[in-house]
CSV table of C-alpha atoms in Angstrom, one decimal:
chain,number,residue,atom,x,y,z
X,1,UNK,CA,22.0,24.8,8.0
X,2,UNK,CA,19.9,27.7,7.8
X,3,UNK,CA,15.9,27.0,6.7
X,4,UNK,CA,13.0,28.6,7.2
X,5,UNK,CA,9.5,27.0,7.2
X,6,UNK,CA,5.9,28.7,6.1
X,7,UNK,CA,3.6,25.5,7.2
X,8,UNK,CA,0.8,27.0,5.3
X,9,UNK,CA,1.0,27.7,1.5
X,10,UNK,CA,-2.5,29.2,1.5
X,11,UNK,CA,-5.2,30.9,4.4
X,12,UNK,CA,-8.4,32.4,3.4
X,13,UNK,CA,-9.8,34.5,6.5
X,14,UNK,CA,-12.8,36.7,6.3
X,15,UNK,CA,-12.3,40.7,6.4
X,16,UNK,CA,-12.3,41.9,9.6
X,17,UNK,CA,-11.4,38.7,11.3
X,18,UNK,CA,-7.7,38.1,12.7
X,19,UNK,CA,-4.9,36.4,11.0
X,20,UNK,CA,-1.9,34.7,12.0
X,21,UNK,CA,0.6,33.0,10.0
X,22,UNK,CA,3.0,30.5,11.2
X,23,UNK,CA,7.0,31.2,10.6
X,24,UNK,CA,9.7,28.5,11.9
X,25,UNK,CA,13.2,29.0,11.5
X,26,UNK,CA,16.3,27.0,11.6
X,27,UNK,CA,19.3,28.5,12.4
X,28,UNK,CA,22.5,27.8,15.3
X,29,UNK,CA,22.7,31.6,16.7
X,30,UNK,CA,20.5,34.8,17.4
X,31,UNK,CA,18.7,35.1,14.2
X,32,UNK,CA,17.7,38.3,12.4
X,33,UNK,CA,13.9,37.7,11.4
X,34,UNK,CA,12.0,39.4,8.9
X,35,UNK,CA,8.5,39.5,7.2
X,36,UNK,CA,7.9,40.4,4.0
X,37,UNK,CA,4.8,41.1,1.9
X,38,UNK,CA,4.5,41.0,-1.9
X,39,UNK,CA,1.5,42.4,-3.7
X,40,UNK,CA,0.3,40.9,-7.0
X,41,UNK,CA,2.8,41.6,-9.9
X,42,UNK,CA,5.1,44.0,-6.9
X,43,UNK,CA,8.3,43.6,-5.5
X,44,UNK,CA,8.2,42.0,-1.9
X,45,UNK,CA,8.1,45.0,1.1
X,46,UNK,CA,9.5,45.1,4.2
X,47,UNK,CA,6.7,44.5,7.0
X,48,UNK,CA,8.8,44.2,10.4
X,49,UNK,CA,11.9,42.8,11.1
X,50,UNK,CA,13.4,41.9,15.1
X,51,UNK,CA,16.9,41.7,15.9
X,52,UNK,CA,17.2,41.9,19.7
X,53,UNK,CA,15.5,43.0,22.4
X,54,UNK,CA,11.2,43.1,22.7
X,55,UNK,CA,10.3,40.1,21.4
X,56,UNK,CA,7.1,41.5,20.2
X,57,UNK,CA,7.8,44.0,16.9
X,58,UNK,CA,5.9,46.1,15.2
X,59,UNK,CA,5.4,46.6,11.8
X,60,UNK,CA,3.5,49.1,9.2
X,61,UNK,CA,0.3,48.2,8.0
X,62,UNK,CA,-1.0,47.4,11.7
X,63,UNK,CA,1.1,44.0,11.6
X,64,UNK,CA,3.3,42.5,14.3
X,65,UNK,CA,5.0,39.8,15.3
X,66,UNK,CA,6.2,37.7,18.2
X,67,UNK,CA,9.5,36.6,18.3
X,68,UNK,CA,9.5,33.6,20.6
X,69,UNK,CA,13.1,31.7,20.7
X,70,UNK,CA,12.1,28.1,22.7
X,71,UNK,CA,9.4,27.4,19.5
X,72,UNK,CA,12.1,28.8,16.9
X,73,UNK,CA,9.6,30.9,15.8
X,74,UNK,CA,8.0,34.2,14.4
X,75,UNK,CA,4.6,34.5,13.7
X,76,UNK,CA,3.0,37.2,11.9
X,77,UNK,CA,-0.7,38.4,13.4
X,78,UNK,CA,-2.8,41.1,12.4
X,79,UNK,CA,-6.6,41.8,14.6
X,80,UNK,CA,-8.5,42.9,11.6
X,81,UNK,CA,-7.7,42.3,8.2
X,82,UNK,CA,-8.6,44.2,5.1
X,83,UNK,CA,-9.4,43.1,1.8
X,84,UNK,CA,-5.9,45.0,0.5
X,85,UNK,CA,-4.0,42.7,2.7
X,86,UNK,CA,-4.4,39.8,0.2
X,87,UNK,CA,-0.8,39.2,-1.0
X,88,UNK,CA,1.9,36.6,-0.5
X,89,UNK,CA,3.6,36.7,2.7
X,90,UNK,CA,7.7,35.9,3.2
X,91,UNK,CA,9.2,34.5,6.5
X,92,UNK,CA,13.2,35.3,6.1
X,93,UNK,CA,16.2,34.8,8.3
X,94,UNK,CA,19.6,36.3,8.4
X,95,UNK,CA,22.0,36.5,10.9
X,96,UNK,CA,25.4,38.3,12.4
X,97,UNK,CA,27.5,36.4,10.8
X,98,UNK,CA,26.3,36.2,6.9
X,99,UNK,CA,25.1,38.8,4.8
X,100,UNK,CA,21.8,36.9,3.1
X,101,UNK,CA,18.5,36.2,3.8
X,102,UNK,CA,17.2,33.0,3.6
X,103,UNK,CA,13.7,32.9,2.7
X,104,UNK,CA,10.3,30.4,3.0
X,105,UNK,CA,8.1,29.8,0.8
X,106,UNK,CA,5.5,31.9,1.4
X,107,UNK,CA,1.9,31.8,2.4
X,108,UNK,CA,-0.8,33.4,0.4
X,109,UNK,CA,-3.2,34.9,1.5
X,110,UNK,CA,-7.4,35.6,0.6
X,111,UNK,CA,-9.6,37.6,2.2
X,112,UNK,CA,-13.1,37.1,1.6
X,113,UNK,CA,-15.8,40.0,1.8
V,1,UNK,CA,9.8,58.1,-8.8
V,2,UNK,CA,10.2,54.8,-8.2
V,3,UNK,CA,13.2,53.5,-6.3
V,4,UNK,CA,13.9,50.3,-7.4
V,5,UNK,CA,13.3,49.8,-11.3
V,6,UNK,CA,13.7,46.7,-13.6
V,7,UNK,CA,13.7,46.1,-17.5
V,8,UNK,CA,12.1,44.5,-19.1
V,9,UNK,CA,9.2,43.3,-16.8
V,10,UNK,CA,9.0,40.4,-18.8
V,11,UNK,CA,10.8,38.6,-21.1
V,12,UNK,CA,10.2,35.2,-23.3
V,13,UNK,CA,13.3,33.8,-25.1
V,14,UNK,CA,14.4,30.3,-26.9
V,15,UNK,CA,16.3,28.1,-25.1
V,16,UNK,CA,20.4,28.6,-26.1
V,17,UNK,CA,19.4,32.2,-26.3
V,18,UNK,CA,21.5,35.2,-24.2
V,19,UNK,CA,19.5,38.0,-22.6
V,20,UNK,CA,20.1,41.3,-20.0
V,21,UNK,CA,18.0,42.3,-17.2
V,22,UNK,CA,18.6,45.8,-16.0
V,23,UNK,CA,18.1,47.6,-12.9
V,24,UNK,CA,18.3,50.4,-11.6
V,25,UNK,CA,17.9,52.1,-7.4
V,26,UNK,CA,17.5,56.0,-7.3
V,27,UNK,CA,17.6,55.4,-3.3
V,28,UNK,CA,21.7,56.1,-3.3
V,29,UNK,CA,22.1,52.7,-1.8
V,30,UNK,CA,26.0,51.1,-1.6
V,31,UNK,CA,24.2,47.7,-2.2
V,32,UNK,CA,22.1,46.0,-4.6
V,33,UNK,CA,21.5,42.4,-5.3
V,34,UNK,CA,19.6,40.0,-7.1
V,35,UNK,CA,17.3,37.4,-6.2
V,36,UNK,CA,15.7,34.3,-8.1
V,37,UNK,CA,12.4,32.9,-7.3
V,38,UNK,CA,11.6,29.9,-8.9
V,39,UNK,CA,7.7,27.9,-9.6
V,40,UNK,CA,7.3,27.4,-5.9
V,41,UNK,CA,7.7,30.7,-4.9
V,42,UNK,CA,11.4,30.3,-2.9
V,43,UNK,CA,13.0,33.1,-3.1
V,44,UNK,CA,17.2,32.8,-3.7
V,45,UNK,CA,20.1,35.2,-3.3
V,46,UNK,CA,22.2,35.1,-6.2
V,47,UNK,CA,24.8,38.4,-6.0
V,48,UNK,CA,25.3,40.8,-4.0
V,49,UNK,CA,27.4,44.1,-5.0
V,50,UNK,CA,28.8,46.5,-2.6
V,51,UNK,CA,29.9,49.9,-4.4
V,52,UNK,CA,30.4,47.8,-7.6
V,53,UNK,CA,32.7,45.3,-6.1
V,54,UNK,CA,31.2,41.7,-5.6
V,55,UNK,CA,30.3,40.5,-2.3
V,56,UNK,CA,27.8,37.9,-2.3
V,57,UNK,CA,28.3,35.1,-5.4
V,58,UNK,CA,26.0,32.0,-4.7
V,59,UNK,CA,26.5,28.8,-6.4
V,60,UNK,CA,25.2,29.7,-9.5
V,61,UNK,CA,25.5,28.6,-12.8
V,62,UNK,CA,28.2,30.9,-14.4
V,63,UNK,CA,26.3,31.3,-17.5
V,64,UNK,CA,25.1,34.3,-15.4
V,65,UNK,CA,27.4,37.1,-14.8
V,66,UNK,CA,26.0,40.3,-12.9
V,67,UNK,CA,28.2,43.7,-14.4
V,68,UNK,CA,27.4,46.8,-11.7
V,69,UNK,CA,28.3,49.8,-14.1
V,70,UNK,CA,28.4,52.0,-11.1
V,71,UNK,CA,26.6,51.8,-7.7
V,72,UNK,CA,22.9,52.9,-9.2
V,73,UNK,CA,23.0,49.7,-11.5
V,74,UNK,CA,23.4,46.6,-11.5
V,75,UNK,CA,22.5,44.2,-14.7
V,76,UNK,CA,22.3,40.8,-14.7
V,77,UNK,CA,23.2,38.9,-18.9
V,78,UNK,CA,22.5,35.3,-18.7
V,79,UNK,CA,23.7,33.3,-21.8
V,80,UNK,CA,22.8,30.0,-22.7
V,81,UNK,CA,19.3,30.0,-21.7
V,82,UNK,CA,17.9,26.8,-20.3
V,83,UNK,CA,14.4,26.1,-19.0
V,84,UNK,CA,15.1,25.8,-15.5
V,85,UNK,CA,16.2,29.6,-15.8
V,86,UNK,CA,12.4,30.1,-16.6
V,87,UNK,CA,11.6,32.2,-13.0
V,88,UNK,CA,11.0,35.5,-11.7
V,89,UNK,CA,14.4,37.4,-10.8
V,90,UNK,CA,14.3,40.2,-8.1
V,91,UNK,CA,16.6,43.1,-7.9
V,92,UNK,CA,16.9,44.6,-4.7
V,93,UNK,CA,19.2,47.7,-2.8
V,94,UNK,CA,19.9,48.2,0.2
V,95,UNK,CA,21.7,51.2,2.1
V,96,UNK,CA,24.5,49.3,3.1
V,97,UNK,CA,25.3,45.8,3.1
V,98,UNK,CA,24.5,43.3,5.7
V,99,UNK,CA,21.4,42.1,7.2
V,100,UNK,CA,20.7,45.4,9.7
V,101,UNK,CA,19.7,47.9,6.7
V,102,UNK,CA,16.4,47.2,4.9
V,103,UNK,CA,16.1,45.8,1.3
V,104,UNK,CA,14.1,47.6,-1.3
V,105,UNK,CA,13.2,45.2,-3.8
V,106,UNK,CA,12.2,45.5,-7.3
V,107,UNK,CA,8.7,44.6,-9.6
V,108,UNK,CA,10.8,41.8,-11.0
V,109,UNK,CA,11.2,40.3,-14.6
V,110,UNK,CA,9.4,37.1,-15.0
V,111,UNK,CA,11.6,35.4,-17.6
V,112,UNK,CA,10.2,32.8,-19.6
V,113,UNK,CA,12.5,30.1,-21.8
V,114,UNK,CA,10.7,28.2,-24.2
């Protein structure tokens, strides 16, 4: 079955210092990945997504990602982060085959000045 | 301007109690869905529509019935509240369907049942 895993409900990182947050999928075939972020009281909003090829995406809002297939896994990293990136983060998968994400749980983030 | 709209942004009902959610994409998308995330924060398809006709129908309880007037809008009427319906529900459109096109999503209605 399909799953996807956010290991970390919450990270607090210090502006201008850099952030990664863990992503682990489960699913059987080439998986579409996505991130999403979703401000306070907002909708979620597309960040990146990868679907084949360079396994190293890049998103708006200075984030990428690293889509590495033997770890089942698609981290999110940013250099330098803002105070305006404090939000919730979504890890989602999809594939050829189906036409729905699945989604984790999310991490939240706080950034302190 | 805004290109995915819902109504009400929040809504508190008593249980056994029947309710609409409304929304509606100015982006001319083909597909629109709607998404449940519960106390934990997982976030759940529920429907998908494709130029009004139903493509996605999750196992759902069938108290809830989506109605997609035409392609802009697509309501979601729940009857019978319960309190596990208590969440925040997510409307999303996308230009077409499948998992290539990117998903505009929604402010969502956090729905409370007392």
């Amino acid at each position: 079955a399909q799953s996807v895993t956010q290991p970390d409900i919450h990270i607090t990182v210090s502006e201008g210092a850099s952030l990664e947050l863990r992503c682990n999928y489960s699913y059987g075939a080439t998986p579409y990945l996505f991130w999403y972020v979703q401000s306070p009281g907002q909708g979620l909003q597309l960040l990146l997504k990868y679907f084949s090829g360079d396994t190293l995406v890049q998103g708006i809002k200075g984030f990428e990602a690293e889509f590495k297939r033997s770890q089942s896994s698609f981290n999110l990293r940013k250099p330098s982060v803002h105070w305006s990136d404090a939000a919730e983060y979504f890890c989602a998968v999809g594939g050829r085959n189906f036409n729905k994400f699945y989604f984790g749980s999310g991490t939240k983030l706080n950034v302190k000045p | 301007d805004t290109a995915v709209s819902q109504t009400p942004k929040y809504l508190v009902t008593q249980m056994g109690n029947d309710k609409s959610i409304k929304c509606e994409q100015n982006l001319g998308h083909d597909t629109m869905y709607w998404y449940k995330q519960d106390s934990k924060k997982f976030l759940k398809i529920m429907f998908s529509y494709n130029n009004k006709e139903l493509i996605i129908n999750e196992t759902v309880p069938n108290r809830f019935s989506p109605k997609s007037p035409d392609k802009a809008h697509l309501n979601l009427h729940i009857n019978s509240l319960e309190l596990g319906d208590s969440a925040v529900y997510f409307c999303a459109s996308s230009r077409i369907a499948g998992m290539t096109d990117t998903q505009y999503f929604g402010p969502g209605t956090r729905l409370t049942v007392l």
